[in-house]
Tab-separated table of C-alpha atoms and ligand atoms in Angstrom:
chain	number	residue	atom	x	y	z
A	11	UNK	CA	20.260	-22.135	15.311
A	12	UNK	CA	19.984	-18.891	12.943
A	13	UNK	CA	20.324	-19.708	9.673
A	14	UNK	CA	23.576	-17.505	9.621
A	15	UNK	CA	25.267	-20.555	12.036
A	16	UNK	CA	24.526	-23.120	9.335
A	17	UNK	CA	27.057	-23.986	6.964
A	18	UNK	CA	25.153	-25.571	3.826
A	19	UNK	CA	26.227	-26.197	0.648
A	20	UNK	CA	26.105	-24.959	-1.894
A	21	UNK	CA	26.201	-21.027	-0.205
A	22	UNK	CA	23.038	-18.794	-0.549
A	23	UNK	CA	24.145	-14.891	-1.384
A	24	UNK	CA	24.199	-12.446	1.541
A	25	UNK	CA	20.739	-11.541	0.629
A	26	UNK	CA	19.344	-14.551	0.791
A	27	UNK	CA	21.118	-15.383	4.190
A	28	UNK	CA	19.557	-11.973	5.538
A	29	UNK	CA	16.003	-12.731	4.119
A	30	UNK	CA	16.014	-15.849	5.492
A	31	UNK	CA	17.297	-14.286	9.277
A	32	UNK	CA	14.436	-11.838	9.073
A	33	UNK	CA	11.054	-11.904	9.242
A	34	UNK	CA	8.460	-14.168	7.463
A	35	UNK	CA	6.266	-12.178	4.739
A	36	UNK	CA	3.064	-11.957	6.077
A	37	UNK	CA	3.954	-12.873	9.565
A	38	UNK	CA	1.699	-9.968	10.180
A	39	UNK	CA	-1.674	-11.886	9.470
A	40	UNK	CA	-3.163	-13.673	12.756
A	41	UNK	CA	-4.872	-16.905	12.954
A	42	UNK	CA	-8.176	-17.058	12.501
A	43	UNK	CA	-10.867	-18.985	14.631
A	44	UNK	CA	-13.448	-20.020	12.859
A	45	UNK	CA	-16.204	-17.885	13.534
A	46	UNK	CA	-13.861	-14.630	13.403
A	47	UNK	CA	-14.735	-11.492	12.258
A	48	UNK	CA	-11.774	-10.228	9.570
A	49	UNK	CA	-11.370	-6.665	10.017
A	50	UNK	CA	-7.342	-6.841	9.189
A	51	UNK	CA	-7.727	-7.631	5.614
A	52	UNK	CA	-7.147	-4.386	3.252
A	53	UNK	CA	-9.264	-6.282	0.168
A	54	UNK	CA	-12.103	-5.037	-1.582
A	55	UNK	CA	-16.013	-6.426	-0.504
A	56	UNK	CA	-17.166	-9.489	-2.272
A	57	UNK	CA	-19.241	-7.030	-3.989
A	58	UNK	CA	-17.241	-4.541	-5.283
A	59	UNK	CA	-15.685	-7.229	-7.681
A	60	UNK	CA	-17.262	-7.229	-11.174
A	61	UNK	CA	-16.772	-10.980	-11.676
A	62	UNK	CA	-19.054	-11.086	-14.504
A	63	UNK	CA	-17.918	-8.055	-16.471
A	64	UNK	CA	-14.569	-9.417	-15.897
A	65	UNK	CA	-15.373	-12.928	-17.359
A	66	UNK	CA	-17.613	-11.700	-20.206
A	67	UNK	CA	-14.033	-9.144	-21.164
A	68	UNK	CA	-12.251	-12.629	-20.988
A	69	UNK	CA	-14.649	-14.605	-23.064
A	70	UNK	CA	-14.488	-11.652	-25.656
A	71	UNK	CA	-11.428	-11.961	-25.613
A	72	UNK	CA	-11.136	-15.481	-26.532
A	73	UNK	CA	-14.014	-15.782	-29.426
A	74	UNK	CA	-12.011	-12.603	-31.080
A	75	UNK	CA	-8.692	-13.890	-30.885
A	76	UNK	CA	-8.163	-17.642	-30.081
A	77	UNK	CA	-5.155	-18.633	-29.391
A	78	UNK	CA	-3.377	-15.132	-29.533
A	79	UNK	CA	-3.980	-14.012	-25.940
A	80	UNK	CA	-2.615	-17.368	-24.835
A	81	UNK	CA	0.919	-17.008	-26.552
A	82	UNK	CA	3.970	-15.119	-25.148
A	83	UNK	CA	3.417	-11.739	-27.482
A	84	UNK	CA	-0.230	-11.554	-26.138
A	85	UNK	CA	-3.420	-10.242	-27.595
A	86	UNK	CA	-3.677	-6.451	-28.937
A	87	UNK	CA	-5.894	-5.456	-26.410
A	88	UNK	CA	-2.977	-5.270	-24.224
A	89	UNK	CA	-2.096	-1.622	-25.095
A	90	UNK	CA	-5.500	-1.150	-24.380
A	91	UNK	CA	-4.444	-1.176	-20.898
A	92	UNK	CA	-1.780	0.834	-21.853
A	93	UNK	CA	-3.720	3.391	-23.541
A	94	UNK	CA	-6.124	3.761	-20.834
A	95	UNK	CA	-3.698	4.084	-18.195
A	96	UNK	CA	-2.427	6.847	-19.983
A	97	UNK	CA	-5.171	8.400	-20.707
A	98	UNK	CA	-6.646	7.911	-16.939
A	99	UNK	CA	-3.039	9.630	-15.600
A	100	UNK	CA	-3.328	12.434	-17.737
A	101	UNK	CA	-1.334	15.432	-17.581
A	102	UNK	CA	0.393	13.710	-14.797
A	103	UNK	CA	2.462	11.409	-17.172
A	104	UNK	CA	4.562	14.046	-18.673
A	105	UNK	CA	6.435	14.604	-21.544
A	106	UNK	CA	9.962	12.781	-19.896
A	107	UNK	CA	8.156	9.925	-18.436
A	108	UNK	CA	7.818	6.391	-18.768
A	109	UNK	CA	4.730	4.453	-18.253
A	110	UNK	CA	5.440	0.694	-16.767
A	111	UNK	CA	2.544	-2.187	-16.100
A	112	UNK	CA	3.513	-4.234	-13.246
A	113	UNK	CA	2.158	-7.070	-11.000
A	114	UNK	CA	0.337	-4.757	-9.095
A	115	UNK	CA	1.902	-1.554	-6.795
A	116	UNK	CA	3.883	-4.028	-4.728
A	117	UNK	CA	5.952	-5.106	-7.839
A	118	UNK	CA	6.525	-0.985	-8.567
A	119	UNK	CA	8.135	-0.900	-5.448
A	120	UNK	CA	10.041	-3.960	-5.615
A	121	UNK	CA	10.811	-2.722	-8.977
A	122	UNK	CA	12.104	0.969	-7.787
A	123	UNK	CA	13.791	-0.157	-4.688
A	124	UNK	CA	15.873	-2.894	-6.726
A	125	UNK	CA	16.917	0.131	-8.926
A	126	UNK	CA	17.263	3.058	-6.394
A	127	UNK	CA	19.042	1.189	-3.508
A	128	UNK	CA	22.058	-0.536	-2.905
A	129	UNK	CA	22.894	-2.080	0.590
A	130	UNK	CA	24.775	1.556	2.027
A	131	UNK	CA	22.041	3.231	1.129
A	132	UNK	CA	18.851	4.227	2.782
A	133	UNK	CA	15.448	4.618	2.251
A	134	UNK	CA	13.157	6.524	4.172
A	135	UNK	CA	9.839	6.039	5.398
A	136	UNK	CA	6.637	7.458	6.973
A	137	UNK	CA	6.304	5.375	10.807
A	138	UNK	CA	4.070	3.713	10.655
A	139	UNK	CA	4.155	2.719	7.461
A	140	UNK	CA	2.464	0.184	5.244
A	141	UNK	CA	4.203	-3.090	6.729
A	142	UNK	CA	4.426	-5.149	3.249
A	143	UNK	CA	6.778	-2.027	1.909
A	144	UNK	CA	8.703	-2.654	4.985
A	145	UNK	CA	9.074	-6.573	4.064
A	146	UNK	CA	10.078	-5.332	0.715
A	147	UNK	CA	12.686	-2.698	1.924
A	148	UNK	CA	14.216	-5.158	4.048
A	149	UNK	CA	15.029	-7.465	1.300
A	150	UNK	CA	17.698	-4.460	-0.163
A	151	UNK	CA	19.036	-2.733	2.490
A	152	UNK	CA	19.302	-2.560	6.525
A	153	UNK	CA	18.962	0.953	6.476
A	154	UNK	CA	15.593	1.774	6.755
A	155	UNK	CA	14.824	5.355	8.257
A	156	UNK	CA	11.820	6.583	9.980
A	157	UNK	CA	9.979	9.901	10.123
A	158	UNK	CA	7.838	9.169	13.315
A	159	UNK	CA	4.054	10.969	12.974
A	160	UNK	CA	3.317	13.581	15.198
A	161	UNK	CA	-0.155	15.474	15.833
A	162	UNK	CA	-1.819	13.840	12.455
A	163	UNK	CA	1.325	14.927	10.115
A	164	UNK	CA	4.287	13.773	9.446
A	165	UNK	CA	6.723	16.960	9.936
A	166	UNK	CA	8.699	18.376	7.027
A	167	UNK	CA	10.860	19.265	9.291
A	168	UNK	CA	11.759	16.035	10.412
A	169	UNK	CA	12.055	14.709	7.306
A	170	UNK	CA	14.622	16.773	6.395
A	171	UNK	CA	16.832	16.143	9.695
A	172	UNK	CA	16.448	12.447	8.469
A	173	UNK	CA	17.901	12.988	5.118
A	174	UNK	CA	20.545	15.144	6.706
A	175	UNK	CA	21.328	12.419	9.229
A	176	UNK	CA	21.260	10.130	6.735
A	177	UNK	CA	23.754	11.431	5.023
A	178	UNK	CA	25.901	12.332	7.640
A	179	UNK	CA	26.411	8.499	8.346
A	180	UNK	CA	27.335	7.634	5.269
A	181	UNK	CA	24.112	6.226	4.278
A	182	UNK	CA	22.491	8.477	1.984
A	183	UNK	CA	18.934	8.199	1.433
A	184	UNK	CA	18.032	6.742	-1.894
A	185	UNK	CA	14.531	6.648	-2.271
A	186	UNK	CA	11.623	8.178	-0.205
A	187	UNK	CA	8.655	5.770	0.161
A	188	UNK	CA	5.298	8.303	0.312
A	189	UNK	CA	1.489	7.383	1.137
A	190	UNK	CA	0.190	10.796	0.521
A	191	UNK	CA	-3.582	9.777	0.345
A	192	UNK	CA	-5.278	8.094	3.128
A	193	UNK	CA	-1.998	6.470	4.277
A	194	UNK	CA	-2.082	3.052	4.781
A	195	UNK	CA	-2.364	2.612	8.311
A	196	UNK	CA	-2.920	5.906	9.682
A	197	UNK	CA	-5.336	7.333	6.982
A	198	UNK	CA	-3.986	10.288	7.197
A	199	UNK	CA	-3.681	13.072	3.836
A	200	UNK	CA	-0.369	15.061	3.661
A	201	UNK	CA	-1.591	18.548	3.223
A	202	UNK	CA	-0.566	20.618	-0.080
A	203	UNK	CA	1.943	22.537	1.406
A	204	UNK	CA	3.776	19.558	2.985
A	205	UNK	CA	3.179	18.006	-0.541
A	206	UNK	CA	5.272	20.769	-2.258
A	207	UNK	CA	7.914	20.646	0.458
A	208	UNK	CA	8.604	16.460	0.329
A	209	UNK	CA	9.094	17.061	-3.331
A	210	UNK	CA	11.582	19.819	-3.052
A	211	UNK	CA	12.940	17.868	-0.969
A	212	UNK	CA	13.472	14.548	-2.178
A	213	UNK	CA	15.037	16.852	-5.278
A	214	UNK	CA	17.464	18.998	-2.738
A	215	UNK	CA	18.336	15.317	-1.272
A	216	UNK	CA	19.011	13.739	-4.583
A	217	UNK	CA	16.297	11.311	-3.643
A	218	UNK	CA	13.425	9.508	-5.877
A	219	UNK	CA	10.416	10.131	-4.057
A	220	UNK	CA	8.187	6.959	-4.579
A	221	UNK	CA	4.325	7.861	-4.010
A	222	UNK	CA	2.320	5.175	-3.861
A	223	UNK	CA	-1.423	6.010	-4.575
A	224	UNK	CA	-3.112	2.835	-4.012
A	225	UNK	CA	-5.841	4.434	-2.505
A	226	UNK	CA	-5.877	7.623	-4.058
A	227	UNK	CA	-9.199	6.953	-5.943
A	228	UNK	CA	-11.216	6.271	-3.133
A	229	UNK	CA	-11.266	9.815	-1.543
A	230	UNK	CA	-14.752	10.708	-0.116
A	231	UNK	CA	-14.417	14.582	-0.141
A	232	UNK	CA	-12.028	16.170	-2.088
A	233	UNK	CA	-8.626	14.977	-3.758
A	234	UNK	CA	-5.383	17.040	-3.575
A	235	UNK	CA	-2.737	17.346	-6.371
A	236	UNK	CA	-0.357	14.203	-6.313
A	237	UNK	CA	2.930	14.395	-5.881
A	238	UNK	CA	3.706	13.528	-9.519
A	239	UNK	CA	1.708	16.587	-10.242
A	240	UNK	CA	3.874	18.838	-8.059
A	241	UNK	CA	7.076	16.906	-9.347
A	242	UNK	CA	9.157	19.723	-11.643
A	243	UNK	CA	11.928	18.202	-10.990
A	244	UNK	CA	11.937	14.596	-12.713
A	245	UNK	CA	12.217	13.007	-8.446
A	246	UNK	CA	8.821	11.093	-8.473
A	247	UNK	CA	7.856	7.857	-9.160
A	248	UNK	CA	3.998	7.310	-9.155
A	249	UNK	CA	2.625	3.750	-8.337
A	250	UNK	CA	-1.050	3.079	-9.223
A	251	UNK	CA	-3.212	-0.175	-8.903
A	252	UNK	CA	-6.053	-2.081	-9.980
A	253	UNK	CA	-6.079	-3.577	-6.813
A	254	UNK	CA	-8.377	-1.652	-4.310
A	255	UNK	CA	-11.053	-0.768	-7.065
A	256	UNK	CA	-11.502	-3.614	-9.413
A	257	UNK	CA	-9.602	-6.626	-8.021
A	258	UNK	CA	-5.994	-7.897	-6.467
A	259	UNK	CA	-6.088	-10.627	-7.618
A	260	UNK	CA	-5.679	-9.432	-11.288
A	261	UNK	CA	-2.122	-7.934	-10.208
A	262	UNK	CA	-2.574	-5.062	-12.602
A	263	UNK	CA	-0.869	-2.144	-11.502
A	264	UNK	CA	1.389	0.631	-13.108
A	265	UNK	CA	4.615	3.123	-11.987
A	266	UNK	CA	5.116	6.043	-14.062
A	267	UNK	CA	8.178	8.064	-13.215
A	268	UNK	CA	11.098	9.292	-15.234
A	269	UNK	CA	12.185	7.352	-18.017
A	270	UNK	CA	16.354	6.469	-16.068
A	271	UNK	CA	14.438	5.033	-13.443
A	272	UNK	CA	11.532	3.289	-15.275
A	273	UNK	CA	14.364	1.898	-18.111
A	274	UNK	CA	16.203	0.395	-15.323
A	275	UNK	CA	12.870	-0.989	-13.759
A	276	UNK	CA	11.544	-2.260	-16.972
A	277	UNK	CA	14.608	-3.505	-17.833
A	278	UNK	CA	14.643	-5.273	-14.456
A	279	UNK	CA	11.472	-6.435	-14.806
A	280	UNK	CA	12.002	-8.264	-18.384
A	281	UNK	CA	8.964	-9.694	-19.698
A	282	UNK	CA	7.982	-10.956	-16.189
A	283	UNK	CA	4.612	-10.101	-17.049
A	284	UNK	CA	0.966	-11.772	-17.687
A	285	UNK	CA	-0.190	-10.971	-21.745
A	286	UNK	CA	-3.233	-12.772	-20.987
A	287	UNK	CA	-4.535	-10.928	-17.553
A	288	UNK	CA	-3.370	-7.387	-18.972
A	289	UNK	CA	-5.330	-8.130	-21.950
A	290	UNK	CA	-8.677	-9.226	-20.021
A	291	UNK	CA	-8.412	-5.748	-17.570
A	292	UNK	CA	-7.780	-3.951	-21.393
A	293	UNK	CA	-10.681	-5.183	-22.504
A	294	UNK	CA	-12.685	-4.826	-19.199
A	295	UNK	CA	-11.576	-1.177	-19.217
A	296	UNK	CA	-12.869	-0.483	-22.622
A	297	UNK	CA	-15.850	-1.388	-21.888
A	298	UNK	CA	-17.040	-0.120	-19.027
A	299	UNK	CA	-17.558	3.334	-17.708
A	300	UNK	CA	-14.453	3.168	-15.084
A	301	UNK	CA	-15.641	6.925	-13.479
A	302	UNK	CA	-19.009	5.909	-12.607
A	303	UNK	CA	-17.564	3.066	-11.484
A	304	UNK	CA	-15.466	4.472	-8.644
A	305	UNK	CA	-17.872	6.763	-7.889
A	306	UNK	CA	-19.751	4.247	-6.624
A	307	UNK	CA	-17.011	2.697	-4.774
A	308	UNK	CA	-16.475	6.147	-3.447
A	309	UNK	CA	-19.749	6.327	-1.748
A	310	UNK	CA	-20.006	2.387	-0.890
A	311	UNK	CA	-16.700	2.845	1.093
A	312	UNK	CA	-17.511	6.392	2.607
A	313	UNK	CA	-20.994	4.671	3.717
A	314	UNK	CA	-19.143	1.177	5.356
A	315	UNK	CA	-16.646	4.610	6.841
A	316	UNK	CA	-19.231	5.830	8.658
A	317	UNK	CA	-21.094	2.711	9.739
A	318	UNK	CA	-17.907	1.337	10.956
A	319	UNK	CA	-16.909	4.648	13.275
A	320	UNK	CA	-21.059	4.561	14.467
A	321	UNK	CA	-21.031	0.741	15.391
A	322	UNK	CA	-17.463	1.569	17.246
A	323	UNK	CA	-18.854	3.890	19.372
A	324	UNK	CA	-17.019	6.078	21.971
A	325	UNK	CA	-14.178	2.666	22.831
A	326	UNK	CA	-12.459	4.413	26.045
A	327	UNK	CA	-11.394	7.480	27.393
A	328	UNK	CA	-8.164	8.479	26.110
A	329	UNK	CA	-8.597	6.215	22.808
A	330	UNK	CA	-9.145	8.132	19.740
A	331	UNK	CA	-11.067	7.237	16.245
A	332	UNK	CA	-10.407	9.498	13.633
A	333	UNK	CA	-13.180	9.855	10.661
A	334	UNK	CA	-11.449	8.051	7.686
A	335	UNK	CA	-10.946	10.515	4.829
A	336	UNK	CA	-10.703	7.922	1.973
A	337	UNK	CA	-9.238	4.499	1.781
A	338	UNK	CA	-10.068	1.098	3.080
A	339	UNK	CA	-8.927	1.482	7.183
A	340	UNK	CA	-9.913	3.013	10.060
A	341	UNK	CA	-6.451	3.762	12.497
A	342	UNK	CA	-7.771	3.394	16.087
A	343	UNK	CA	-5.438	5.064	18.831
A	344	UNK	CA	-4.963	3.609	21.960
A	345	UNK	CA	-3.598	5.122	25.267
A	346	UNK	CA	-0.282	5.627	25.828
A	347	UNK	CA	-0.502	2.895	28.231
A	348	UNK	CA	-2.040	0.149	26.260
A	349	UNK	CA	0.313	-1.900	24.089
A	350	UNK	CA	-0.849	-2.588	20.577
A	351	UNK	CA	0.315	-6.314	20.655
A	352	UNK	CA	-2.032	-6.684	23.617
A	353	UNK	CA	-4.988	-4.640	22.834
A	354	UNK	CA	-4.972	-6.880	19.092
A	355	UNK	CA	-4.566	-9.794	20.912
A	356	UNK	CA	-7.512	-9.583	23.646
A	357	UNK	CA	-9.981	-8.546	20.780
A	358	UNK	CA	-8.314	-11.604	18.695
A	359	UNK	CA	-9.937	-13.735	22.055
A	360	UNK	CA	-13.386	-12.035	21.529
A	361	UNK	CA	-13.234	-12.766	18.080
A	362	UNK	CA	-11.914	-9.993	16.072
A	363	UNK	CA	-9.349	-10.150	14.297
A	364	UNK	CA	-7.460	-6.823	13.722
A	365	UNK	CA	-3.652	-5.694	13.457
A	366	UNK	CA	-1.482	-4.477	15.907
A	367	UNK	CA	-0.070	-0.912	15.071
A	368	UNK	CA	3.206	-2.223	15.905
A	369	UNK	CA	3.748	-3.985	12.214
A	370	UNK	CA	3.841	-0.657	10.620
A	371	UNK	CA	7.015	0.458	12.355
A	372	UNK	CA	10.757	-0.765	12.147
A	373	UNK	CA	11.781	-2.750	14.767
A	374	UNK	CA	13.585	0.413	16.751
A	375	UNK	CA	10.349	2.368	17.049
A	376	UNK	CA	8.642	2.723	19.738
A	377	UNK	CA	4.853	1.092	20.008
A	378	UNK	CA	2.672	3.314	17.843
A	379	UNK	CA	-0.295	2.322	20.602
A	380	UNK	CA	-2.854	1.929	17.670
A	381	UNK	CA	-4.477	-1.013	15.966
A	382	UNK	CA	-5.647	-0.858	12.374
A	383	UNK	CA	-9.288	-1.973	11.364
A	384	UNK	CA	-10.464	-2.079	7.960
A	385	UNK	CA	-14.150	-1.397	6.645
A	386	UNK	CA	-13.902	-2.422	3.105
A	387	UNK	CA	-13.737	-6.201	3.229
A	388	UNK	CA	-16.714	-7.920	5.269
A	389	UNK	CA	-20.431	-7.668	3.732
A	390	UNK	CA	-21.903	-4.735	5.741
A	391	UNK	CA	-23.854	-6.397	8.225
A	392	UNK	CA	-21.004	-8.240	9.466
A	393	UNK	CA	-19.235	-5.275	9.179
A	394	UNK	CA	-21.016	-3.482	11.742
A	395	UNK	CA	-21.665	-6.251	13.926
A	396	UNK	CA	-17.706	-6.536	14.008
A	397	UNK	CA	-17.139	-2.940	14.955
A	398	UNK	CA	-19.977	-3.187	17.618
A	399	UNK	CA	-18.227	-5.960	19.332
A	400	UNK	CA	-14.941	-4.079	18.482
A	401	UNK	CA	-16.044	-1.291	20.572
A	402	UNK	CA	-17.440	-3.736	23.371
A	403	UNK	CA	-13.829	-5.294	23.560
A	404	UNK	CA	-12.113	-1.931	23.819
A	405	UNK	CA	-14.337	-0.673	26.455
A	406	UNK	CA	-13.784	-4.208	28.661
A	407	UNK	CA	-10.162	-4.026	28.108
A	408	UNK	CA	-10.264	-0.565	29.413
A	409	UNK	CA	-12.012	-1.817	32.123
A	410	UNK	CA	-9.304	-3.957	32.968
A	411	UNK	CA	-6.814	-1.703	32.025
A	412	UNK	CA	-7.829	1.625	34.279
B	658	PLP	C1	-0.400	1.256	0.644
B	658	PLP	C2	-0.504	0.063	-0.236
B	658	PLP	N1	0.318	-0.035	-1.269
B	658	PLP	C3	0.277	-1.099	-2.086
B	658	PLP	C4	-0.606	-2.125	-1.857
B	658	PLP	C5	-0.553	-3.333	-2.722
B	658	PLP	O1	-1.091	-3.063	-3.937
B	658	PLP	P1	-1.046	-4.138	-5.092
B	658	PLP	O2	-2.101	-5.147	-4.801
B	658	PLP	O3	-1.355	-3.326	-6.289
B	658	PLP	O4	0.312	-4.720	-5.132
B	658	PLP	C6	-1.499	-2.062	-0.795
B	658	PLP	C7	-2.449	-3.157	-0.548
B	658	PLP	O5	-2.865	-3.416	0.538
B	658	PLP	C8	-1.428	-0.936	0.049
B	658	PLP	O6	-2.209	-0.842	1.118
């Protein structure tokens, strides 16, 4: 029985009812045997973490301060965090924006679609998309629109038919969700022009344009302007995060956008914060050198990048690896023939786990016929051991499969 067929007391709002109808968060992850190689987990390497810089910022903390940290108004180092956030958007946070700390990118999206979308209105999306925004999407409004890729872009053109559509059924779109850099799954970079075009757009459209940059640090040639950079217009909404180059689990990350929107988020957001964490990263930030830092991480990843496309080899005929231009994932595509479900599946039985392309797309898509990989999480050997066997899996499927 659907929950919708239950009648329970006391009653749950509609948007509870249609959470609970849909799917589970994180119904994405698969099991895992126990001697499994991850390669669907988007997390940094074990590495990559500075645990002990961290705990010697929290310690610091502590024999400075005592108690304060601890206490609902929080240490001073706090706007520490602030300050270097600032600092570390630059010219980017303008003049008529508002900078806002939240738990992580996840919660700046939460945060933006709470304030930009009501349930008649729409937001749009890049297909395939990053599945958790989906999940979050879903919980505001049933009108989620997608701009299918096509040749390695995602057309301007066809992003402005979708607003136009949009529109036309009396479902306007509200908010544009954007992975410019090394989108997560596909990797891909919107190119400059495209860049300047989305923007116009989302401002022709009367449209916030969120841009979420969670991997935008971890280019490995060179970066394009962001969209916030291109954004004249007072449209975007940049989201930024701790997450992929010091640590998730901190849940430090940051939307800076203009000051309507970001009022209404903060406002939103009360003082659902944590004083204590935001202080540590403050402190951690101070103190250590944050652009030699992620230069490091730059080359790390670019390294496991390459190493991960080598180990793959050549898969199949007619299935495609493109070299990963930043970022954390590598976006394998499959023939037209193969179904994602199944290809993730029979490498799930030879012991790699890795995700079907089809959780990037809303349910009325068609099969992307890709699975997503990631090279940032296992320790290196592992790594390429995994992609090795990868490649052995997708070359005896296609066996199978002629
Ligand atoms: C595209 C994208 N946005 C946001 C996030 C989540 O970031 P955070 O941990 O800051 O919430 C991720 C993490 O996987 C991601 O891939």
């Amino acid at each position: 029985m659907s929950h919708d067929q239950e009648h329970r007391w006391p009653i749950l709002s509609q948007r509870a009812d249609r959470v609970l109808n849909g799917p589970a968060p994180g119904a994405w992850m698969p099991g895992s045997s126990p001697n499994a190689i991850n390669l669907v987990s988007g997390y940094p390497y074990a590495d990559a973490v500075p645990v002990e810089a961290l705990v010697a910022a929290a310690r610091a903390l502590a024999q400075d301060e005592g108690d304060r940290p601890f206490q609902y108004l929080g240490s001073a180092r706090q706007s520490f965090l602030r300050e270097w956030l600032a600092r570390a958007m630059g010219p980017e946070l303008g003049a008529e924006d508002q900078l806002l700390v939240t738990f992580g990118a996840l919660q700046g999206l939460d945060l933006a679609a709470q304030a930009a979308l009501d349930r008649d209105t729409a937001v749009l999306v890049q297909s395939p998309t990053y599945m958790e925004a989906l999940e979050v999407f879903r919980n505001y409004t049933d009108h989620i629109v997608p701009v299918a890729e096509c040749d390695g872009v995602f057309p301007m053109g066809a992003v402005e038919e979708a607003l136009e559509g949009a529109a036309r059924r009396g479902t306007p779109v509200r908010l544009i969700y954007w992975g410019a850099d090394f989108q997560n799954p596909t990797g891909l970079v919107t190119p400059e022009s495209d860049r300047r075009e989305l923007v116009s757009l989302a401002a022709r459209h009367g449209a916030w344009l969120v841009e979420d940059a969670a991997y935008r640090d971890l280019f490995f040639g060179e970066p394009l302007p962001s969209l916030k950079a291109l954004d004249s217009a007072q449209h975007v909404v940049y989201l930024g995060t701790l997450s992929k180059t010091v640590a998730p689990g901190l849940r430090i990350g940051w939307a800076v956008g203009p000051k309507r929107l970001l009022t209404a988020m903060d406002r939103m957001k009360k003082d659902l914060g944590n004083p204590f964490v935001e202080a540590v990263v403050g402190e951690y930030l101070q103190a250590i050198d944050y652009e030699s830092h992620v230069r490091e991480l730059r080359q790390a990843y670019a390294q496991r990048a390459e190493e991960a496309v080598k180990a793959l080899g050549a898969p199949a005929q007619g299935v495609e690896v493109p070299k990963p231009r930043g970022g954390y994932f590598l976006w394998v595509r499959l023939r037209e023939t193969w179904d994602s479900d199944h290809v993730a599946a029979f490498l799930a039985q030879e012991g790699i786990m890795a995700l079907s392309g089809r959780w990037f797309c809303v349910e009325t898509e068609p099969d992307p016929h890709a699975i997503r990989l990631s090279f940032s999480y296992q320790p290196l050997d592992q790594l390429i051991d995994g992609f090795s066997a990868a490649g052995r899996a997708l070359r005896a499927f296609a066996e199978a499969h002629p």
